[in-house]
Amino acid sequence: RSSMSGPNVMTFTSLSQALDDYVEKSVLNDASYVRQKPQIINNAERSLADMLKIQGVRVVLQGTLTPENPTLAKPDGWRNTVTFTIGTLTDYNTRRILRARSFELMQMYAPEAQQFDTPKWYTDYDFNNWYLAPTPDVAYPFEVIVYRLPDLLSDQNQENYLTQYVPNLLLFQCLTNLEPFLRNDPRMLMWKSMRDADIAGAAFIAKK
């Protein structure tokens, strides 16, 4: 049965226990298995978020830019930037929308990081930071709306989108990731096949 049709909601604890049920008893006391299991679960969550193109949680970030620093850190779990605005003029209450540009184009307009002025553009400098041009000359207030991953599962965070709506799919992805770690590659193919079948049934989630 597709994971989309099941009424049951999984938790981090029940998922962890389910993984224990699927491995050989001799593995349960293996320190490396116990240590790696939470990471295997989190890696499965990230993989499914990419496969299903889950946008995640929409959040608003506010703060002030650092003068003479062209970079700004993205939030943990960042996936996509919706809008980037700053406050300008003497009272900083006039909103300016920064335009997204490629890093190469920004370097053509503002080739020197020491070119200090009111920013006009932003780009993804890397996965963890934005890059602004021109480099801010003062501490402009900013507001950035982004999509980020839902908080990953842990003892403190028992449920999220995946456990609520596609629990079986999450289980199959965890098992697909787990078997190579246990050097049990033939079983990985079985779980991967079941995961792919469930993805076919859950694919419409990404189109909402």
PDB file of C-alpha atoms in Angstrom:
ATOM      1  CA  ARG A   1       0.000   0.000   0.000  1.00  0.00           C
ATOM      2  CA  SER A   2       1.265   3.501  -0.807  1.00  0.00           C
ATOM      3  CA  SER A   3       2.488   5.519   2.156  1.00  0.00           C
ATOM      4  CA  MET A   4       0.075   8.262   1.103  1.00  0.00           C
ATOM      5  CA  SER A   5      -2.918   6.116   1.991  1.00  0.00           C
ATOM      6  CA  GLY A   6      -1.849   5.150   5.480  1.00  0.00           C
ATOM      7  CA  PRO A   7      -3.445   6.966   8.438  1.00  0.00           C
ATOM      8  CA  ASN A   8      -0.622   6.246  10.854  1.00  0.00           C
ATOM      9  CA  VAL A   9       1.813   8.990  11.817  1.00  0.00           C
ATOM     10  CA  MET A  10       5.393   7.983  12.490  1.00  0.00           C
ATOM     11  CA  THR A  11       7.668   9.566  15.101  1.00  0.00           C
ATOM     12  CA  PHE A  12      11.438   9.695  15.381  1.00  0.00           C
ATOM     13  CA  THR A  13      11.259   7.137  18.193  1.00  0.00           C
ATOM     14  CA  SER A  14       8.985   4.722  16.319  1.00  0.00           C
ATOM     15  CA  LEU A  15      11.099   5.073  13.152  1.00  0.00           C
ATOM     16  CA  SER A  16      14.253   4.314  15.131  1.00  0.00           C
ATOM     17  CA  GLN A  17      12.592   1.273  16.662  1.00  0.00           C
ATOM     18  CA  ALA A  18      11.368   0.113  13.247  1.00  0.00           C
ATOM     19  CA  LEU A  19      14.931   0.210  11.897  1.00  0.00           C
ATOM     20  CA  ASP A  20      16.016  -1.937  14.847  1.00  0.00           C
ATOM     21  CA  ASP A  21      13.310  -4.446  13.908  1.00  0.00           C
ATOM     22  CA  TYR A  22      14.691  -4.800  10.380  1.00  0.00           C
ATOM     23  CA  VAL A  23      18.354  -5.378  11.245  1.00  0.00           C
ATOM     24  CA  GLU A  24      19.932  -8.525  12.616  1.00  0.00           C
ATOM     25  CA  LYS A  25      19.863  -8.773  16.388  1.00  0.00           C
ATOM     26  CA  SER A  26      23.650  -8.856  16.525  1.00  0.00           C
ATOM     27  CA  VAL A  27      23.760  -5.327  15.099  1.00  0.00           C
ATOM     28  CA  LEU A  28      21.654  -3.733  17.836  1.00  0.00           C
ATOM     29  CA  ASN A  29      24.562  -3.516  20.285  1.00  0.00           C
ATOM     30  CA  ASP A  30      27.026  -2.346  17.636  1.00  0.00           C
ATOM     31  CA  ALA A  31      28.244   1.076  18.770  1.00  0.00           C
ATOM     32  CA  SER A  32      28.745   2.309  15.207  1.00  0.00           C
ATOM     33  CA  TYR A  33      25.155   1.389  14.273  1.00  0.00           C
ATOM     34  CA  VAL A  34      23.757   3.161  17.331  1.00  0.00           C
ATOM     35  CA  ARG A  35      25.915   6.207  16.616  1.00  0.00           C
ATOM     36  CA  GLN A  36      25.122   6.426  12.905  1.00  0.00           C
ATOM     37  CA  LYS A  37      21.384   5.679  13.028  1.00  0.00           C
ATOM     38  CA  PRO A  38      20.260   9.311  13.693  1.00  0.00           C
ATOM     39  CA  GLN A  39      22.490  10.521  10.851  1.00  0.00           C
ATOM     40  CA  ILE A  40      21.097   7.850   8.512  1.00  0.00           C
ATOM     41  CA  ILE A  41      17.583   9.083   9.329  1.00  0.00           C
ATOM     42  CA  ASN A  42      18.536  12.722   8.735  1.00  0.00           C
ATOM     43  CA  ASN A  43      20.245  11.885   5.435  1.00  0.00           C
ATOM     44  CA  ALA A  44      17.077  10.076   4.340  1.00  0.00           C
ATOM     45  CA  GLU A  45      15.016  13.167   5.181  1.00  0.00           C
ATOM     46  CA  ARG A  46      17.275  15.382   3.088  1.00  0.00           C
ATOM     47  CA  SER A  47      17.194  12.949   0.168  1.00  0.00           C
ATOM     48  CA  LEU A  48      13.397  12.787   0.182  1.00  0.00           C
ATOM     49  CA  ALA A  49      13.089  16.562   0.414  1.00  0.00           C
ATOM     50  CA  ASP A  50      15.101  16.773  -2.813  1.00  0.00           C
ATOM     51  CA  MET A  51      13.269  13.924  -4.548  1.00  0.00           C
ATOM     52  CA  LEU A  52       9.821  15.309  -3.718  1.00  0.00           C
ATOM     53  CA  LYS A  53      10.898  18.943  -4.221  1.00  0.00           C
ATOM     54  CA  ILE A  54       9.443  19.829  -0.841  1.00  0.00           C
ATOM     55  CA  GLN A  55       9.760  23.588  -0.399  1.00  0.00           C
ATOM     56  CA  GLY A  56       9.762  23.289   3.361  1.00  0.00           C
ATOM     57  CA  VAL A  57       8.983  26.012   5.863  1.00  0.00           C
ATOM     58  CA  ARG A  58       8.585  29.632   4.786  1.00  0.00           C
ATOM     59  CA  VAL A  59      10.282  31.950   7.292  1.00  0.00           C
ATOM     60  CA  VAL A  60      11.081  35.655   7.549  1.00  0.00           C
ATOM     61  CA  LEU A  61      14.596  36.674   8.589  1.00  0.00           C
ATOM     62  CA  GLN A  62      15.290  40.166   9.916  1.00  0.00           C
ATOM     63  CA  GLY A  63      18.477  41.857  11.036  1.00  0.00           C
ATOM     64  CA  THR A  64      21.103  44.371   9.944  1.00  0.00           C
ATOM     65  CA  LEU A  65      23.830  44.043   7.357  1.00  0.00           C
ATOM     66  CA  THR A  66      27.445  44.324   8.462  1.00  0.00           C
ATOM     67  CA  PRO A  67      29.125  47.447   7.017  1.00  0.00           C
ATOM     68  CA  GLU A  68      31.996  46.712   4.597  1.00  0.00           C
ATOM     69  CA  ASN A  69      31.108  43.004   4.503  1.00  0.00           C
ATOM     70  CA  PRO A  70      29.607  41.729   1.214  1.00  0.00           C
ATOM     71  CA  THR A  71      28.365  38.400   2.631  1.00  0.00           C
ATOM     72  CA  LEU A  72      25.373  37.428   4.764  1.00  0.00           C
ATOM     73  CA  ALA A  73      24.877  33.999   6.302  1.00  0.00           C
ATOM     74  CA  LYS A  74      21.846  31.958   5.230  1.00  0.00           C
ATOM     75  CA  PRO A  75      19.749  30.141   7.839  1.00  0.00           C
ATOM     76  CA  ASP A  76      20.314  26.463   8.549  1.00  0.00           C
ATOM     77  CA  GLY A  77      18.423  24.287   6.101  1.00  0.00           C
ATOM     78  CA  TRP A  78      18.088  27.048   3.480  1.00  0.00           C
ATOM     79  CA  ARG A  79      16.533  25.860   0.224  1.00  0.00           C
ATOM     80  CA  ASN A  80      15.326  28.884  -1.717  1.00  0.00           C
ATOM     81  CA  THR A  81      15.203  32.685  -1.434  1.00  0.00           C
ATOM     82  CA  VAL A  82      11.816  34.345  -2.071  1.00  0.00           C
ATOM     83  CA  THR A  83      12.567  38.055  -1.563  1.00  0.00           C
ATOM     84  CA  PHE A  84      15.451  40.143  -0.226  1.00  0.00           C
ATOM     85  CA  THR A  85      14.751  43.746   0.867  1.00  0.00           C
ATOM     86  CA  ILE A  86      16.678  46.397   2.801  1.00  0.00           C
ATOM     87  CA  GLY A  87      15.717  49.686   4.422  1.00  0.00           C
ATOM     88  CA  THR A  88      17.296  52.795   2.880  1.00  0.00           C
ATOM     89  CA  LEU A  89      17.476  56.599   3.105  1.00  0.00           C
ATOM     90  CA  THR A  90      17.965  58.553   6.303  1.00  0.00           C
ATOM     91  CA  ASP A  91      15.246  56.820   8.347  1.00  0.00           C
ATOM     92  CA  TYR A  92      15.892  53.366   6.796  1.00  0.00           C
ATOM     93  CA  ASN A  93      12.124  52.980   6.342  1.00  0.00           C
ATOM     94  CA  THR A  94      12.183  53.105   2.549  1.00  0.00           C
ATOM     95  CA  ARG A  95      12.210  49.544   1.249  1.00  0.00           C
ATOM     96  CA  ARG A  96      14.527  48.565  -1.580  1.00  0.00           C
ATOM     97  CA  ILE A  97      14.077  45.165  -3.196  1.00  0.00           C
ATOM     98  CA  LEU A  98      17.430  43.630  -4.076  1.00  0.00           C
ATOM     99  CA  ARG A  99      17.511  41.867  -7.436  1.00  0.00           C
ATOM    100  CA  ALA A 100      18.944  38.375  -7.831  1.00  0.00           C
ATOM    101  CA  ARG A 101      21.857  38.289 -10.263  1.00  0.00           C
ATOM    102  CA  SER A 102      24.603  35.838 -11.132  1.00  0.00           C
ATOM    103  CA  PHE A 103      27.892  36.269  -9.301  1.00  0.00           C
ATOM    104  CA  GLU A 104      29.656  36.940 -12.612  1.00  0.00           C
ATOM    105  CA  LEU A 105      27.234  39.730 -13.536  1.00  0.00           C
ATOM    106  CA  MET A 106      27.535  41.310 -10.098  1.00  0.00           C
ATOM    107  CA  GLN A 107      31.305  41.403 -10.447  1.00  0.00           C
ATOM    108  CA  MET A 108      30.904  43.293 -13.718  1.00  0.00           C
ATOM    109  CA  TYR A 109      28.746  45.957 -12.023  1.00  0.00           C
ATOM    110  CA  ALA A 110      30.737  46.063  -8.766  1.00  0.00           C
ATOM    111  CA  PRO A 111      34.118  44.409  -9.379  1.00  0.00           C
ATOM    112  CA  GLU A 112      35.687  45.507  -6.092  1.00  0.00           C
ATOM    113  CA  ALA A 113      34.428  44.238  -2.730  1.00  0.00           C
ATOM    114  CA  GLN A 114      35.752  47.524  -1.293  1.00  0.00           C
ATOM    115  CA  GLN A 115      33.232  49.463  -3.414  1.00  0.00           C
ATOM    116  CA  PHE A 116      30.999  50.515  -0.513  1.00  0.00           C
ATOM    117  CA  ASP A 117      27.476  51.759  -1.261  1.00  0.00           C
ATOM    118  CA  THR A 118      23.811  50.806  -0.913  1.00  0.00           C
ATOM    119  CA  PRO A 119      23.400  47.195  -2.131  1.00  0.00           C
ATOM    120  CA  LYS A 120      21.349  46.652  -5.297  1.00  0.00           C
ATOM    121  CA  TRP A 121      21.844  42.946  -6.024  1.00  0.00           C
ATOM    122  CA  TYR A 122      22.349  39.638  -4.268  1.00  0.00           C
ATOM    123  CA  THR A 123      23.393  36.153  -5.286  1.00  0.00           C
ATOM    124  CA  ASP A 124      24.043  32.733  -3.774  1.00  0.00           C
ATOM    125  CA  TYR A 125      27.736  32.992  -2.917  1.00  0.00           C
ATOM    126  CA  ASP A 126      27.663  29.386  -1.773  1.00  0.00           C
ATOM    127  CA  PHE A 127      25.133  27.152  -0.028  1.00  0.00           C
ATOM    128  CA  ASN A 128      25.700  28.919   3.314  1.00  0.00           C
ATOM    129  CA  ASN A 129      26.014  32.576   2.324  1.00  0.00           C
ATOM    130  CA  TRP A 130      24.580  35.325   0.131  1.00  0.00           C
ATOM    131  CA  TYR A 131      26.809  37.859  -1.597  1.00  0.00           C
ATOM    132  CA  LEU A 132      25.722  41.505  -1.949  1.00  0.00           C
ATOM    133  CA  ALA A 133      26.834  44.194  -4.369  1.00  0.00           C
ATOM    134  CA  PRO A 134      27.810  46.878  -3.895  1.00  0.00           C
ATOM    135  CA  THR A 135      29.210  46.012  -0.473  1.00  0.00           C
ATOM    136  CA  PRO A 136      27.034  47.736   2.182  1.00  0.00           C
ATOM    137  CA  ASP A 137      28.527  50.970   3.463  1.00  0.00           C
ATOM    138  CA  VAL A 138      26.349  51.099   6.606  1.00  0.00           C
ATOM    139  CA  ALA A 139      24.293  48.672   8.701  1.00  0.00           C
ATOM    140  CA  TYR A 140      21.130  48.609   6.578  1.00  0.00           C
ATOM    141  CA  PRO A 141      18.200  46.719   8.121  1.00  0.00           C
ATOM    142  CA  PHE A 142      17.191  43.728   6.007  1.00  0.00           C
ATOM    143  CA  GLU A 143      14.268  41.353   5.622  1.00  0.00           C
ATOM    144  CA  VAL A 144      14.690  38.105   3.722  1.00  0.00           C
ATOM    145  CA  ILE A 145      11.892  35.612   3.091  1.00  0.00           C
ATOM    146  CA  VAL A 146      13.190  32.089   2.482  1.00  0.00           C
ATOM    147  CA  TYR A 147      12.152  28.481   2.357  1.00  0.00           C
ATOM    148  CA  ARG A 148      14.134  26.186   4.617  1.00  0.00           C
ATOM    149  CA  LEU A 149      13.983  22.511   5.417  1.00  0.00           C
ATOM    150  CA  PRO A 150      11.614  21.484   8.196  1.00  0.00           C
ATOM    151  CA  ASP A 151      13.518  20.743  11.375  1.00  0.00           C
ATOM    152  CA  LEU A 152      15.157  17.346  11.051  1.00  0.00           C
ATOM    153  CA  LEU A 153      13.957  14.532  13.273  1.00  0.00           C
ATOM    154  CA  SER A 154      15.583  13.962  16.652  1.00  0.00           C
ATOM    155  CA  ASP A 155      14.683  12.980  20.188  1.00  0.00           C
ATOM    156  CA  GLN A 156      13.569  16.589  20.701  1.00  0.00           C
ATOM    157  CA  ASN A 157      11.718  16.870  17.359  1.00  0.00           C
ATOM    158  CA  GLN A 158       9.587  13.746  17.015  1.00  0.00           C
ATOM    159  CA  GLU A 159       7.463  14.617  13.954  1.00  0.00           C
ATOM    160  CA  ASN A 160       7.664  16.613  10.752  1.00  0.00           C
ATOM    161  CA  TYR A 161       6.172  16.701   7.245  1.00  0.00           C
ATOM    162  CA  LEU A 162       7.644  13.344   6.253  1.00  0.00           C
ATOM    163  CA  THR A 163       6.531  11.420   9.334  1.00  0.00           C
ATOM    164  CA  GLN A 164       3.022  12.840   9.050  1.00  0.00           C
ATOM    165  CA  TYR A 165       2.373  12.396   5.322  1.00  0.00           C
ATOM    166  CA  VAL A 166       4.786   9.798   3.908  1.00  0.00           C
ATOM    167  CA  PRO A 167       5.900   7.637   6.869  1.00  0.00           C
ATOM    168  CA  ASN A 168       6.378   4.436   4.849  1.00  0.00           C
ATOM    169  CA  LEU A 169       8.375   6.275   2.228  1.00  0.00           C
ATOM    170  CA  LEU A 170      10.640   7.663   4.938  1.00  0.00           C
ATOM    171  CA  LEU A 171      11.099   4.173   6.361  1.00  0.00           C
ATOM    172  CA  PHE A 172      12.005   2.719   2.947  1.00  0.00           C
ATOM    173  CA  GLN A 173      14.498   5.538   2.312  1.00  0.00           C
ATOM    174  CA  CYS A 174      16.122   4.952   5.715  1.00  0.00           C
ATOM    175  CA  LEU A 175      16.427   1.224   4.967  1.00  0.00           C
ATOM    176  CA  THR A 176      17.834   1.968   1.505  1.00  0.00           C
ATOM    177  CA  ASN A 177      20.536   4.086   3.171  1.00  0.00           C
ATOM    178  CA  LEU A 178      21.052   1.662   6.034  1.00  0.00           C
ATOM    179  CA  GLU A 179      21.799  -1.562   4.161  1.00  0.00           C
ATOM    180  CA  PRO A 180      25.059  -0.393   2.501  1.00  0.00           C
ATOM    181  CA  PHE A 181      26.234   0.754   5.934  1.00  0.00           C
ATOM    182  CA  LEU A 182      25.551  -2.792   7.182  1.00  0.00           C
ATOM    183  CA  ARG A 183      27.225  -4.240   4.043  1.00  0.00           C
ATOM    184  CA  ASN A 184      23.962  -5.841   3.009  1.00  0.00           C
ATOM    185  CA  ASP A 185      23.712  -4.559  -0.550  1.00  0.00           C
ATOM    186  CA  PRO A 186      21.171  -7.105  -1.911  1.00  0.00           C
ATOM    187  CA  ARG A 187      18.551  -5.917   0.603  1.00  0.00           C
ATOM    188  CA  MET A 188      19.258  -2.320  -0.401  1.00  0.00           C
ATOM    189  CA  LEU A 189      17.928  -3.078  -3.909  1.00  0.00           C
ATOM    190  CA  MET A 190      14.723  -4.442  -2.418  1.00  0.00           C
ATOM    191  CA  TRP A 191      14.137  -1.367  -0.256  1.00  0.00           C
ATOM    192  CA  LYS A 192      15.071   0.936  -3.119  1.00  0.00           C
ATOM    193  CA  SER A 193      12.445  -0.749  -5.299  1.00  0.00           C
ATOM    194  CA  MET A 194       9.797  -0.282  -2.609  1.00  0.00           C
ATOM    195  CA  ARG A 195      10.886   3.319  -2.100  1.00  0.00           C
ATOM    196  CA  ASP A 196      10.609   4.067  -5.832  1.00  0.00           C
ATOM    197  CA  ALA A 197       7.128   2.545  -5.959  1.00  0.00           C
ATOM    198  CA  ASP A 198       6.034   4.739  -3.074  1.00  0.00           C
ATOM    199  CA  ILE A 199       7.564   7.849  -4.642  1.00  0.00           C
ATOM    200  CA  ALA A 200       5.429   7.250  -7.732  1.00  0.00           C
ATOM    201  CA  GLY A 201       2.363   7.378  -5.515  1.00  0.00           C
ATOM    202  CA  ALA A 202       3.542  10.406  -3.548  1.00  0.00           C
ATOM    203  CA  ALA A 203       4.905  12.495  -6.413  1.00  0.00           C
ATOM    204  CA  PHE A 204       1.871  14.795  -6.531  1.00  0.00           C
ATOM    205  CA  ILE A 205       2.913  16.270  -3.166  1.00  0.00           C
ATOM    206  CA  ALA A 206       5.628  18.250  -4.907  1.00  0.00           C
ATOM    207  CA  LYS A 207       3.107  19.869  -7.268  1.00  0.00           C
ATOM    208  CA  LYS A 208       0.852  21.391  -4.630  1.00  0.00           C
TER     209      LYS A 208
END
